[in-house]
């Protein structure tokens, strides 16, 4: 079956521009997570959606970052006024409640 | 916040030997622990997990040990194979969202 998909796979943008990253979770998965992995660093938690509950936004690094999820389907992560330190691989994962997370291939963002 | 720590950024072992990857956590509310494996240019994939009610879980060549009193878990791979070369992430979850360690890059030399 289809796994988690993310788009675009690569994104190059200029400093100060806004970017939007998309995640399509596995059908039926109620939980969706966004992570960031900077070069040479580990996975950094950003935000977590679980069903209709209020999202856990505790990992968002600044108010330039926001994410939305429509029901239990697609999620978008938006970064406004991008900075060079935002360059990273942005990973999305989905799971059934309490289950193993399945990761997408990631979006590689480069801010020039 | 560094709630999950992997203090060794890299590990190199000879093929056939045991690989031991370590992970420490600080939040006693974590009750479920996982290891993920990541190859370059791919997303992490689930490897093995353990619930806090257990102290050991084995799956083929992979065994995860949990020491709750020390807030420490480890992943043993035996025998190690060159195809095991990857970055291994330790993760912990509870009522809160899952937290990951920084990863350990394992290199298994033929």
PDB file of N, CA and C in Angstrom, chain B:
ATOM      1  N   UNK B   1      14.986  20.917  23.913  1.00  0.00           N
ATOM      2  CA  UNK B   1      15.137  20.154  25.144  1.00  0.00           C
ATOM      3  C   UNK B   1      15.661  18.762  24.824  1.00  0.00           C
ATOM      4  N   UNK B   2      16.748  18.377  25.480  1.00  0.00           N
ATOM      5  CA  UNK B   2      17.397  17.108  25.166  1.00  0.00           C
ATOM      6  C   UNK B   2      16.840  16.017  26.070  1.00  0.00           C
ATOM      7  N   UNK B   3      15.642  15.581  25.810  1.00  0.00           N
ATOM      8  CA  UNK B   3      15.035  14.559  26.650  1.00  0.00           C
ATOM      9  C   UNK B   3      15.544  13.170  26.301  1.00  0.00           C
ATOM     10  N   UNK B   4      16.054  13.022  25.103  1.00  0.00           N
ATOM     11  CA  UNK B   4      16.600  11.744  24.659  1.00  0.00           C
ATOM     12  C   UNK B   4      17.993  12.012  24.112  1.00  0.00           C
ATOM     13  N   UNK B   5      18.964  11.296  24.642  1.00  0.00           N
ATOM     14  CA  UNK B   5      20.351  11.578  24.267  1.00  0.00           C
ATOM     15  C   UNK B   5      21.061  10.338  23.750  1.00  0.00           C
ATOM     16  N   UNK B   6      21.741  10.516  22.648  1.00  0.00           N
ATOM     17  CA  UNK B   6      22.644   9.491  22.147  1.00  0.00           C
ATOM     18  C   UNK B   6      24.014  10.142  22.130  1.00  0.00           C
ATOM     19  N   UNK B   7      24.843   9.779  23.070  1.00  0.00           N
ATOM     20  CA  UNK B   7      26.089  10.504  23.287  1.00  0.00           C
ATOM     21  C   UNK B   7      27.201  10.115  22.328  1.00  0.00           C
ATOM     22  N   UNK B   8      27.027   9.015  21.609  1.00  0.00           N
ATOM     23  CA  UNK B   8      28.057   8.623  20.649  1.00  0.00           C
ATOM     24  C   UNK B   8      27.582   8.969  19.254  1.00  0.00           C
ATOM     25  N   UNK B   9      28.189   9.941  18.605  1.00  0.00           N
ATOM     26  CA  UNK B   9      27.750  10.294  17.253  1.00  0.00           C
ATOM     27  C   UNK B   9      28.098   9.235  16.220  1.00  0.00           C
ATOM     28  N   UNK B  10      29.113   8.414  16.516  1.00  0.00           N
ATOM     29  CA  UNK B  10      29.503   7.398  15.546  1.00  0.00           C
ATOM     30  C   UNK B  10      30.059   6.170  16.244  1.00  0.00           C
ATOM     31  N   UNK B  11      29.973   5.062  15.512  1.00  0.00           N
ATOM     32  CA  UNK B  11      30.475   3.772  16.018  1.00  0.00           C
ATOM     33  C   UNK B  11      30.938   2.957  14.821  1.00  0.00           C
ATOM     34  N   UNK B  12      32.103   2.357  14.945  1.00  0.00           N
ATOM     35  CA  UNK B  12      32.634   1.520  13.874  1.00  0.00           C
ATOM     36  C   UNK B  12      32.946   0.140  14.427  1.00  0.00           C
ATOM     37  N   UNK B  13      32.425  -0.896  13.775  1.00  0.00           N
ATOM     38  CA  UNK B  13      32.673  -2.259  14.227  1.00  0.00           C
ATOM     39  C   UNK B  13      33.030  -3.135  13.028  1.00  0.00           C
ATOM     40  N   UNK B  14      33.640  -4.258  13.315  1.00  0.00           N
ATOM     41  CA  UNK B  14      34.014  -5.212  12.281  1.00  0.00           C
ATOM     42  C   UNK B  14      32.826  -6.139  12.008  1.00  0.00           C
ATOM     43  N   UNK B  15      32.689  -6.497  10.754  1.00  0.00           N
ATOM     44  CA  UNK B  15      31.649  -7.453  10.376  1.00  0.00           C
ATOM     45  C   UNK B  15      31.734  -8.701  11.253  1.00  0.00           C
ATOM     46  N   UNK B  16      30.566  -9.167  11.702  1.00  0.00           N
ATOM     47  CA  UNK B  16      30.520 -10.368  12.525  1.00  0.00           C
ATOM     48  C   UNK B  16      30.553 -10.101  14.013  1.00  0.00           C
ATOM     49  N   UNK B  17      31.036  -8.894  14.393  1.00  0.00           N
ATOM     50  CA  UNK B  17      31.112  -8.550  15.816  1.00  0.00           C
ATOM     51  C   UNK B  17      29.787  -7.950  16.266  1.00  0.00           C
ATOM     52  N   UNK B  18      29.690  -7.670  17.560  1.00  0.00           N
ATOM     53  CA  UNK B  18      28.495  -7.060  18.124  1.00  0.00           C
ATOM     54  C   UNK B  18      28.578  -5.536  18.035  1.00  0.00           C
ATOM     55  N   UNK B  19      27.464  -4.915  17.655  1.00  0.00           N
ATOM     56  CA  UNK B  19      27.338  -3.457  17.712  1.00  0.00           C
ATOM     57  C   UNK B  19      26.428  -3.128  18.888  1.00  0.00           C
ATOM     58  N   UNK B  20      26.845  -2.190  19.704  1.00  0.00           N
ATOM     59  CA  UNK B  20      26.033  -1.762  20.848  1.00  0.00           C
ATOM     60  C   UNK B  20      25.834  -0.261  20.745  1.00  0.00           C
ATOM     61  N   UNK B  21      24.583   0.140  20.569  1.00  0.00           N
ATOM     62  CA  UNK B  21      24.246   1.560  20.492  1.00  0.00           C
ATOM     63  C   UNK B  21      23.477   1.939  21.759  1.00  0.00           C
ATOM     64  N   UNK B  22      23.857   3.058  22.339  1.00  0.00           N
ATOM     65  CA  UNK B  22      23.295   3.451  23.625  1.00  0.00           C
ATOM     66  C   UNK B  22      22.426   4.698  23.539  1.00  0.00           C
ATOM     67  N   UNK B  23      21.507   4.790  24.483  1.00  0.00           N
ATOM     68  CA  UNK B  23      20.553   5.897  24.500  1.00  0.00           C
ATOM     69  C   UNK B  23      20.143   6.165  25.953  1.00  0.00           C
ATOM     70  N   UNK B  24      20.104   7.419  26.338  1.00  0.00           N
ATOM     71  CA  UNK B  24      19.657   7.801  27.674  1.00  0.00           C
ATOM     72  C   UNK B  24      18.487   8.776  27.563  1.00  0.00           C
ATOM     73  N   UNK B  25      17.584   8.709  28.524  1.00  0.00           N
ATOM     74  CA  UNK B  25      16.451   9.634  28.510  1.00  0.00           C
ATOM     75  C   UNK B  25      16.284  10.238  29.896  1.00  0.00           C
ATOM     76  N   UNK B  26      15.604  11.359  29.950  1.00  0.00           N
ATOM     77  CA  UNK B  26      15.488  12.062  31.223  1.00  0.00           C
ATOM     78  C   UNK B  26      14.058  12.078  31.763  1.00  0.00           C
ATOM     79  N   UNK B  27      13.079  11.911  30.898  1.00  0.00           N
ATOM     80  CA  UNK B  27      11.684  12.045  31.322  1.00  0.00           C
ATOM     81  C   UNK B  27      11.119  10.697  31.759  1.00  0.00           C
ATOM     82  N   UNK B  28      10.792  10.557  33.025  1.00  0.00           N
ATOM     83  CA  UNK B  28      10.288   9.282  33.547  1.00  0.00           C
ATOM     84  C   UNK B  28       8.869   8.964  33.061  1.00  0.00           C
ATOM     85  N   UNK B  29       8.239   9.907  32.365  1.00  0.00           N
ATOM     86  CA  UNK B  29       6.903   9.658  31.823  1.00  0.00           C
ATOM     87  C   UNK B  29       6.948   8.866  30.516  1.00  0.00           C
ATOM     88  N   UNK B  30       8.128   8.736  29.921  1.00  0.00           N
ATOM     89  CA  UNK B  30       8.226   7.917  28.707  1.00  0.00           C
ATOM     90  C   UNK B  30       7.930   6.464  29.061  1.00  0.00           C
ATOM     91  N   UNK B  31       7.114   5.802  28.235  1.00  0.00           N
ATOM     92  CA  UNK B  31       6.806   4.398  28.531  1.00  0.00           C
ATOM     93  C   UNK B  31       6.917   3.491  27.319  1.00  0.00           C
ATOM     94  N   UNK B  32       7.421   4.031  26.238  1.00  0.00           N
ATOM     95  CA  UNK B  32       7.551   3.224  25.021  1.00  0.00           C
ATOM     96  C   UNK B  32       8.759   3.746  24.278  1.00  0.00           C
ATOM     97  N   UNK B  33       9.630   2.815  23.880  1.00  0.00           N
ATOM     98  CA  UNK B  33      10.912   3.204  23.302  1.00  0.00           C
ATOM     99  C   UNK B  33      11.126   2.471  21.983  1.00  0.00           C
ATOM    100  N   UNK B  34      11.723   3.163  21.051  1.00  0.00           N
ATOM    101  CA  UNK B  34      11.880   2.592  19.717  1.00  0.00           C
ATOM    102  C   UNK B  34      13.260   2.908  19.185  1.00  0.00           C
ATOM    103  N   UNK B  35      13.685   2.097  18.253  1.00  0.00           N
ATOM    104  CA  UNK B  35      14.885   2.385  17.467  1.00  0.00           C
ATOM    105  C   UNK B  35      14.474   2.463  15.998  1.00  0.00           C
ATOM    106  N   UNK B  36      15.000   3.501  15.342  1.00  0.00           N
ATOM    107  CA  UNK B  36      14.790   3.686  13.920  1.00  0.00           C
ATOM    108  C   UNK B  36      16.143   3.661  13.231  1.00  0.00           C
ATOM    109  N   UNK B  37      16.116   3.218  11.989  1.00  0.00           N
ATOM    110  CA  UNK B  37      17.325   3.141  11.178  1.00  0.00           C
ATOM    111  C   UNK B  37      17.141   4.053   9.985  1.00  0.00           C
ATOM    112  N   UNK B  38      18.175   4.786   9.633  1.00  0.00           N
ATOM    113  CA  UNK B  38      18.042   5.724   8.519  1.00  0.00           C
ATOM    114  C   UNK B  38      19.217   5.606   7.570  1.00  0.00           C
ATOM    115  N   UNK B  39      18.896   5.352   6.300  1.00  0.00           N
ATOM    116  CA  UNK B  39      19.894   5.390   5.243  1.00  0.00           C
ATOM    117  C   UNK B  39      19.901   6.794   4.635  1.00  0.00           C
ATOM    118  N   UNK B  40      21.016   7.188   4.017  1.00  0.00           N
ATOM    119  CA  UNK B  40      21.074   8.510   3.386  1.00  0.00           C
ATOM    120  C   UNK B  40      19.960   8.718   2.375  1.00  0.00           C
ATOM    121  N   UNK B  41      19.407   9.895   2.358  1.00  0.00           N
ATOM    122  CA  UNK B  41      18.368  10.311   1.403  1.00  0.00           C
ATOM    123  C   UNK B  41      17.060   9.536   1.566  1.00  0.00           C
ATOM    124  N   UNK B  42      16.887   8.858   2.668  1.00  0.00           N
ATOM    125  CA  UNK B  42      15.620   8.171   2.934  1.00  0.00           C
ATOM    126  C   UNK B  42      15.099   8.598   4.302  1.00  0.00           C
ATOM    127  N   UNK B  43      13.792   8.416   4.521  1.00  0.00           N
ATOM    128  CA  UNK B  43      13.238   8.661   5.843  1.00  0.00           C
ATOM    129  C   UNK B  43      13.598   7.524   6.787  1.00  0.00           C
ATOM    130  N   UNK B  44      13.556   7.767   8.089  1.00  0.00           N
ATOM    131  CA  UNK B  44      13.843   6.693   9.049  1.00  0.00           C
ATOM    132  C   UNK B  44      12.837   5.567   8.917  1.00  0.00           C
ATOM    133  N   UNK B  45      13.272   4.349   9.182  1.00  0.00           N
ATOM    134  CA  UNK B  45      12.374   3.195   9.198  1.00  0.00           C
ATOM    135  C   UNK B  45      12.438   2.525  10.560  1.00  0.00           C
ATOM    136  N   UNK B  46      11.306   2.069  11.003  1.00  0.00           N
ATOM    137  CA  UNK B  46      11.197   1.424  12.305  1.00  0.00           C
ATOM    138  C   UNK B  46      12.011   0.137  12.333  1.00  0.00           C
ATOM    139  N   UNK B  47      12.701  -0.087  13.456  1.00  0.00           N
ATOM    140  CA  UNK B  47      13.537  -1.276  13.596  1.00  0.00           C
ATOM    141  C   UNK B  47      13.001  -2.200  14.686  1.00  0.00           C
ATOM    142  N   UNK B  48      12.907  -1.691  15.896  1.00  0.00           N
ATOM    143  CA  UNK B  48      12.491  -2.512  17.023  1.00  0.00           C
ATOM    144  C   UNK B  48      12.018  -1.596  18.141  1.00  0.00           C
ATOM    145  N   UNK B  49      11.142  -2.118  18.999  1.00  0.00           N
ATOM    146  CA  UNK B  49      10.619  -1.294  20.084  1.00  0.00           C
ATOM    147  C   UNK B  49      10.555  -2.100  21.377  1.00  0.00           C
ATOM    148  N   UNK B  50      10.326  -1.379  22.464  1.00  0.00           N
ATOM    149  CA  UNK B  50      10.167  -2.032  23.760  1.00  0.00           C
ATOM    150  C   UNK B  50       9.254  -1.192  24.638  1.00  0.00           C
ATOM    151  N   UNK B  51       8.368  -1.859  25.330  1.00  0.00           N
ATOM    152  CA  UNK B  51       7.493  -1.194  26.280  1.00  0.00           C
ATOM    153  C   UNK B  51       8.181  -1.142  27.640  1.00  0.00           C
ATOM    154  N   UNK B  52       7.780  -0.170  28.456  1.00  0.00           N
ATOM    155  CA  UNK B  52       8.435  -0.023  29.757  1.00  0.00           C
ATOM    156  C   UNK B  52       8.131  -1.171  30.722  1.00  0.00           C
ATOM    157  N   UNK B  53       7.195  -2.040  30.371  1.00  0.00           N
ATOM    158  CA  UNK B  53       6.910  -3.176  31.260  1.00  0.00           C
ATOM    159  C   UNK B  53       7.889  -4.323  31.012  1.00  0.00           C
ATOM    160  N   UNK B  54       8.718  -4.169  29.982  1.00  0.00           N
ATOM    161  CA  UNK B  54       9.703  -5.205  29.668  1.00  0.00           C
ATOM    162  C   UNK B  54      11.102  -4.650  29.874  1.00  0.00           C
ATOM    163  N   UNK B  55      12.084  -5.547  29.946  1.00  0.00           N
ATOM    164  CA  UNK B  55      13.461  -5.085  29.989  1.00  0.00           C
ATOM    165  C   UNK B  55      14.279  -5.597  28.804  1.00  0.00           C
ATOM    166  N   UNK B  56      13.644  -6.409  27.968  1.00  0.00           N
ATOM    167  CA  UNK B  56      14.362  -6.931  26.807  1.00  0.00           C
ATOM    168  C   UNK B  56      13.355  -7.291  25.725  1.00  0.00           C
ATOM    169  N   UNK B  57      13.730  -7.004  24.492  1.00  0.00           N
ATOM    170  CA  UNK B  57      12.939  -7.442  23.346  1.00  0.00           C
ATOM    171  C   UNK B  57      13.890  -7.832  22.230  1.00  0.00           C
ATOM    172  N   UNK B  58      13.657  -9.000  21.669  1.00  0.00           N
ATOM    173  CA  UNK B  58      14.581  -9.538  20.685  1.00  0.00           C
ATOM    174  C   UNK B  58      13.859  -9.796  19.373  1.00  0.00           C
ATOM    175  N   UNK B  59      14.540  -9.451  18.269  1.00  0.00           N
ATOM    176  CA  UNK B  59      13.983  -9.708  16.947  1.00  0.00           C
ATOM    177  C   UNK B  59      15.141 -10.034  16.018  1.00  0.00           C
ATOM    178  N   UNK B  60      15.373 -11.322  15.847  1.00  0.00           N
ATOM    179  CA  UNK B  60      16.479 -11.755  14.995  1.00  0.00           C
ATOM    180  C   UNK B  60      17.812 -11.314  15.555  1.00  0.00           C
ATOM    181  N   UNK B  61      18.559 -10.581  14.739  1.00  0.00           N
ATOM    182  CA  UNK B  61      19.882 -10.125  15.166  1.00  0.00           C
ATOM    183  C   UNK B  61      19.817  -8.899  16.079  1.00  0.00           C
ATOM    184  N   UNK B  62      18.642  -8.343  16.255  1.00  0.00           N
ATOM    185  CA  UNK B  62      18.476  -7.094  17.000  1.00  0.00           C
ATOM    186  C   UNK B  62      17.820  -7.354  18.359  1.00  0.00           C
ATOM    187  N   UNK B  63      18.440  -6.815  19.392  1.00  0.00           N
ATOM    188  CA  UNK B  63      17.891  -6.911  20.744  1.00  0.00           C
ATOM    189  C   UNK B  63      17.947  -5.533  21.388  1.00  0.00           C
ATOM    190  N   UNK B  64      16.846  -5.124  21.985  1.00  0.00           N
ATOM    191  CA  UNK B  64      16.824  -3.863  22.718  1.00  0.00           C
ATOM    192  C   UNK B  64      16.683  -4.180  24.201  1.00  0.00           C
ATOM    193  N   UNK B  65      17.506  -3.525  24.996  1.00  0.00           N
ATOM    194  CA  UNK B  65      17.492  -3.679  26.445  1.00  0.00           C
ATOM    195  C   UNK B  65      17.055  -2.351  27.068  1.00  0.00           C
ATOM    196  N   UNK B  66      16.223  -2.446  28.099  1.00  0.00           N
ATOM    197  CA  UNK B  66      15.759  -1.244  28.795  1.00  0.00           C
ATOM    198  C   UNK B  66      16.084  -1.358  30.283  1.00  0.00           C
ATOM    199  N   UNK B  67      16.747  -0.349  30.808  1.00  0.00           N
ATOM    200  CA  UNK B  67      17.036  -0.253  32.239  1.00  0.00           C
ATOM    201  C   UNK B  67      16.317   0.995  32.752  1.00  0.00           C
ATOM    202  N   UNK B  68      15.122   0.780  33.303  1.00  0.00           N
ATOM    203  CA  UNK B  68      14.288   1.922  33.697  1.00  0.00           C
ATOM    204  C   UNK B  68      14.896   2.713  34.837  1.00  0.00           C
ATOM    205  N   UNK B  69      15.534   2.031  35.772  1.00  0.00           N
ATOM    206  CA  UNK B  69      16.100   2.754  36.910  1.00  0.00           C
ATOM    207  C   UNK B  69      17.210   3.690  36.470  1.00  0.00           C
ATOM    208  N   UNK B  70      17.948   3.275  35.448  1.00  0.00           N
ATOM    209  CA  UNK B  70      19.032   4.114  34.929  1.00  0.00           C
ATOM    210  C   UNK B  70      18.564   5.016  33.796  1.00  0.00           C
ATOM    211  N   UNK B  71      17.306   4.865  33.378  1.00  0.00           N
ATOM    212  CA  UNK B  71      16.771   5.600  32.220  1.00  0.00           C
ATOM    213  C   UNK B  71      17.718   5.425  31.029  1.00  0.00           C
ATOM    214  N   UNK B  72      17.987   4.188  30.720  1.00  0.00           N
ATOM    215  CA  UNK B  72      18.957   3.858  29.675  1.00  0.00           C
ATOM    216  C   UNK B  72      18.425   2.706  28.839  1.00  0.00           C
ATOM    217  N   UNK B  73      18.610   2.822  27.544  1.00  0.00           N
ATOM    218  CA  UNK B  73      18.331   1.671  26.689  1.00  0.00           C
ATOM    219  C   UNK B  73      19.454   1.496  25.687  1.00  0.00           C
ATOM    220  N   UNK B  74      19.553   0.277  25.200  1.00  0.00           N
ATOM    221  CA  UNK B  74      20.614  -0.004  24.243  1.00  0.00           C
ATOM    222  C   UNK B  74      20.086  -0.943  23.167  1.00  0.00           C
ATOM    223  N   UNK B  75      20.712  -0.859  22.031  1.00  0.00           N
ATOM    224  CA  UNK B  75      20.394  -1.728  20.895  1.00  0.00           C
ATOM    225  C   UNK B  75      21.632  -2.565  20.605  1.00  0.00           C
ATOM    226  N   UNK B  76      21.454  -3.871  20.596  1.00  0.00           N
ATOM    227  CA  UNK B  76      22.537  -4.780  20.267  1.00  0.00           C
ATOM    228  C   UNK B  76      22.257  -5.402  18.907  1.00  0.00           C
ATOM    229  N   UNK B  77      23.266  -5.398  18.065  1.00  0.00           N
ATOM    230  CA  UNK B  77      23.159  -6.040  16.754  1.00  0.00           C
ATOM    231  C   UNK B  77      24.259  -7.094  16.688  1.00  0.00           C
ATOM    232  N   UNK B  78      23.813  -8.354  16.567  1.00  0.00           N
ATOM    233  CA  UNK B  78      24.838  -9.398  16.514  1.00  0.00           C
ATOM    234  C   UNK B  78      24.348 -10.562  15.655  1.00  0.00           C
ATOM    235  N   UNK B  79      25.137 -11.023  14.679  1.00  0.00           N
ATOM    236  CA  UNK B  79      26.384 -10.410  14.250  1.00  0.00           C
ATOM    237  C   UNK B  79      26.123  -9.207  13.349  1.00  0.00           C
ATOM    238  N   UNK B  80      26.986  -8.228  13.420  1.00  0.00           N
ATOM    239  CA  UNK B  80      26.846  -7.038  12.586  1.00  0.00           C
ATOM    240  C   UNK B  80      27.197  -7.368  11.141  1.00  0.00           C
ATOM    241  N   UNK B  81      26.475  -6.726  10.221  1.00  0.00           N
ATOM    242  CA  UNK B  81      26.697  -6.933   8.796  1.00  0.00           C
ATOM    243  C   UNK B  81      26.932  -5.578   8.126  1.00  0.00           C
ATOM    244  N   UNK B  82      27.663  -5.552   7.013  1.00  0.00           N
ATOM    245  CA  UNK B  82      27.907  -4.271   6.324  1.00  0.00           C
ATOM    246  C   UNK B  82      26.616  -3.531   5.979  1.00  0.00           C
ATOM    247  N   UNK B  83      25.541  -4.262   5.671  1.00  0.00           N
ATOM    248  CA  UNK B  83      24.264  -3.633   5.350  1.00  0.00           C
ATOM    249  C   UNK B  83      23.606  -2.960   6.537  1.00  0.00           C
ATOM    250  N   UNK B  84      24.147  -3.180   7.732  1.00  0.00           N
ATOM    251  CA  UNK B  84      23.626  -2.500   8.921  1.00  0.00           C
ATOM    252  C   UNK B  84      24.152  -1.075   9.028  1.00  0.00           C
ATOM    253  N   UNK B  85      25.119  -0.732   8.194  1.00  0.00           N
ATOM    254  CA  UNK B  85      25.696   0.608   8.242  1.00  0.00           C
ATOM    255  C   UNK B  85      24.617   1.646   7.923  1.00  0.00           C
ATOM    256  N   UNK B  86      24.356   2.511   8.875  1.00  0.00           N
ATOM    257  CA  UNK B  86      23.279   3.499   8.771  1.00  0.00           C
ATOM    258  C   UNK B  86      23.351   4.382  10.007  1.00  0.00           C
ATOM    259  N   UNK B  87      22.450   5.354  10.075  1.00  0.00           N
ATOM    260  CA  UNK B  87      22.298   6.144  11.298  1.00  0.00           C
ATOM    261  C   UNK B  87      21.142   5.557  12.092  1.00  0.00           C
ATOM    262  N   UNK B  88      21.352   5.325  13.361  1.00  0.00           N
ATOM    263  CA  UNK B  88      20.338   4.731  14.228  1.00  0.00           C
ATOM    264  C   UNK B  88      19.845   5.797  15.218  1.00  0.00           C
ATOM    265  N   UNK B  89      18.534   5.983  15.230  1.00  0.00           N
ATOM    266  CA  UNK B  89      17.914   6.940  16.138  1.00  0.00           C
ATOM    267  C   UNK B  89      17.156   6.201  17.221  1.00  0.00           C
ATOM    268  N   UNK B  90      17.371   6.624  18.439  1.00  0.00           N
ATOM    269  CA  UNK B  90      16.599   6.160  19.577  1.00  0.00           C
ATOM    270  C   UNK B  90      15.424   7.122  19.742  1.00  0.00           C
ATOM    271  N   UNK B  91      14.251   6.610  20.100  1.00  0.00           N
ATOM    272  CA  UNK B  91      13.077   7.466  20.294  1.00  0.00           C
ATOM    273  C   UNK B  91      12.310   7.014  21.526  1.00  0.00           C
ATOM    274  N   UNK B  92      11.650   7.961  22.158  1.00  0.00           N
ATOM    275  CA  UNK B  92      10.869   7.661  23.353  1.00  0.00           C
ATOM    276  C   UNK B  92       9.539   8.383  23.272  1.00  0.00           C
ATOM    277  N   UNK B  93       8.507   7.711  23.754  1.00  0.00           N
ATOM    278  CA  UNK B  93       7.182   8.348  23.740  1.00  0.00           C
ATOM    279  C   UNK B  93       6.426   8.005  25.018  1.00  0.00           C
ATOM    280  N   UNK B  94       5.420   8.810  25.278  1.00  0.00           N
ATOM    281  CA  UNK B  94       4.539   8.584  26.417  1.00  0.00           C
ATOM    282  C   UNK B  94       3.243   9.279  26.105  1.00  0.00           C
ATOM    283  N   UNK B  95       2.741  10.078  27.023  1.00  0.00           N
ATOM    284  CA  UNK B  95       1.549  10.859  26.738  1.00  0.00           C
ATOM    285  C   UNK B  95       1.864  12.005  25.785  1.00  0.00           C
ATOM    286  N   UNK B  96       3.129  12.383  25.764  1.00  0.00           N
ATOM    287  CA  UNK B  96       3.546  13.506  24.919  1.00  0.00           C
ATOM    288  C   UNK B  96       4.044  12.967  23.579  1.00  0.00           C
ATOM    289  N   UNK B  97       4.306  13.866  22.664  1.00  0.00           N
ATOM    290  CA  UNK B  97       4.819  13.459  21.350  1.00  0.00           C
ATOM    291  C   UNK B  97       6.192  12.811  21.482  1.00  0.00           C
ATOM    292  N   UNK B  98       6.475  11.960  20.536  1.00  0.00           N
ATOM    293  CA  UNK B  98       7.737  11.223  20.547  1.00  0.00           C
ATOM    294  C   UNK B  98       8.928  12.173  20.435  1.00  0.00           C
ATOM    295  N   UNK B  99       9.984  11.820  21.154  1.00  0.00           N
ATOM    296  CA  UNK B  99      11.226  12.573  21.064  1.00  0.00           C
ATOM    297  C   UNK B  99      12.325  11.660  20.562  1.00  0.00           C
ATOM    298  N   UNK B 100      13.204  12.220  19.745  1.00  0.00           N
ATOM    299  CA  UNK B 100      14.283  11.441  19.163  1.00  0.00           C
ATOM    300  C   UNK B 100      15.630  11.897  19.705  1.00  0.00           C
ATOM    301  N   UNK B 101      16.579  10.946  19.731  1.00  0.00           N
ATOM    302  CA  UNK B 101      17.959  11.299  19.993  1.00  0.00           C
ATOM    303  C   UNK B 101      18.606  11.843  18.732  1.00  0.00           C
ATOM    304  N   UNK B 102      19.850  12.256  18.862  1.00  0.00           N
ATOM    305  CA  UNK B 102      20.575  12.879  17.751  1.00  0.00           C
ATOM    306  C   UNK B 102      21.072  11.868  16.734  1.00  0.00           C
ATOM    307  N   UNK B 103      21.046  10.587  17.099  1.00  0.00           N
ATOM    308  CA  UNK B 103      21.470   9.557  16.159  1.00  0.00           C
ATOM    309  C   UNK B 103      22.909   9.124  16.374  1.00  0.00           C
ATOM    310  N   UNK B 104      23.178   7.883  16.036  1.00  0.00           N
ATOM    311  CA  UNK B 104      24.533   7.331  16.032  1.00  0.00           C
ATOM    312  C   UNK B 104      24.775   6.710  14.671  1.00  0.00           C
ATOM    313  N   UNK B 105      25.856   7.143  14.032  1.00  0.00           N
ATOM    314  CA  UNK B 105      26.189   6.581  12.713  1.00  0.00           C
ATOM    315  C   UNK B 105      27.011   5.320  12.911  1.00  0.00           C
ATOM    316  N   UNK B 106      26.429   4.193  12.506  1.00  0.00           N
ATOM    317  CA  UNK B 106      27.109   2.903  12.615  1.00  0.00           C
ATOM    318  C   UNK B 106      27.754   2.559  11.288  1.00  0.00           C
ATOM    319  N   UNK B 107      29.027   2.198  11.347  1.00  0.00           N
ATOM    320  CA  UNK B 107      29.739   1.703  10.165  1.00  0.00           C
ATOM    321  C   UNK B 107      30.223   0.301  10.475  1.00  0.00           C
ATOM    322  N   UNK B 108      29.805  -0.646   9.654  1.00  0.00           N
ATOM    323  CA  UNK B 108      30.241  -2.031   9.818  1.00  0.00           C
ATOM    324  C   UNK B 108      31.222  -2.335   8.699  1.00  0.00           C
ATOM    325  N   UNK B 109      32.453  -2.618   9.080  1.00  0.00           N
ATOM    326  CA  UNK B 109      33.511  -2.829   8.094  1.00  0.00           C
ATOM    327  C   UNK B 109      33.625  -4.299   7.722  1.00  0.00           C
ATOM    328  N   UNK B 110      33.721  -4.561   6.407  1.00  0.00           N
ATOM    329  CA  UNK B 110      33.834  -5.962   5.982  1.00  0.00           C
ATOM    330  C   UNK B 110      35.149  -6.593   6.449  1.00  0.00           C
TER     331      UNK B 110
END
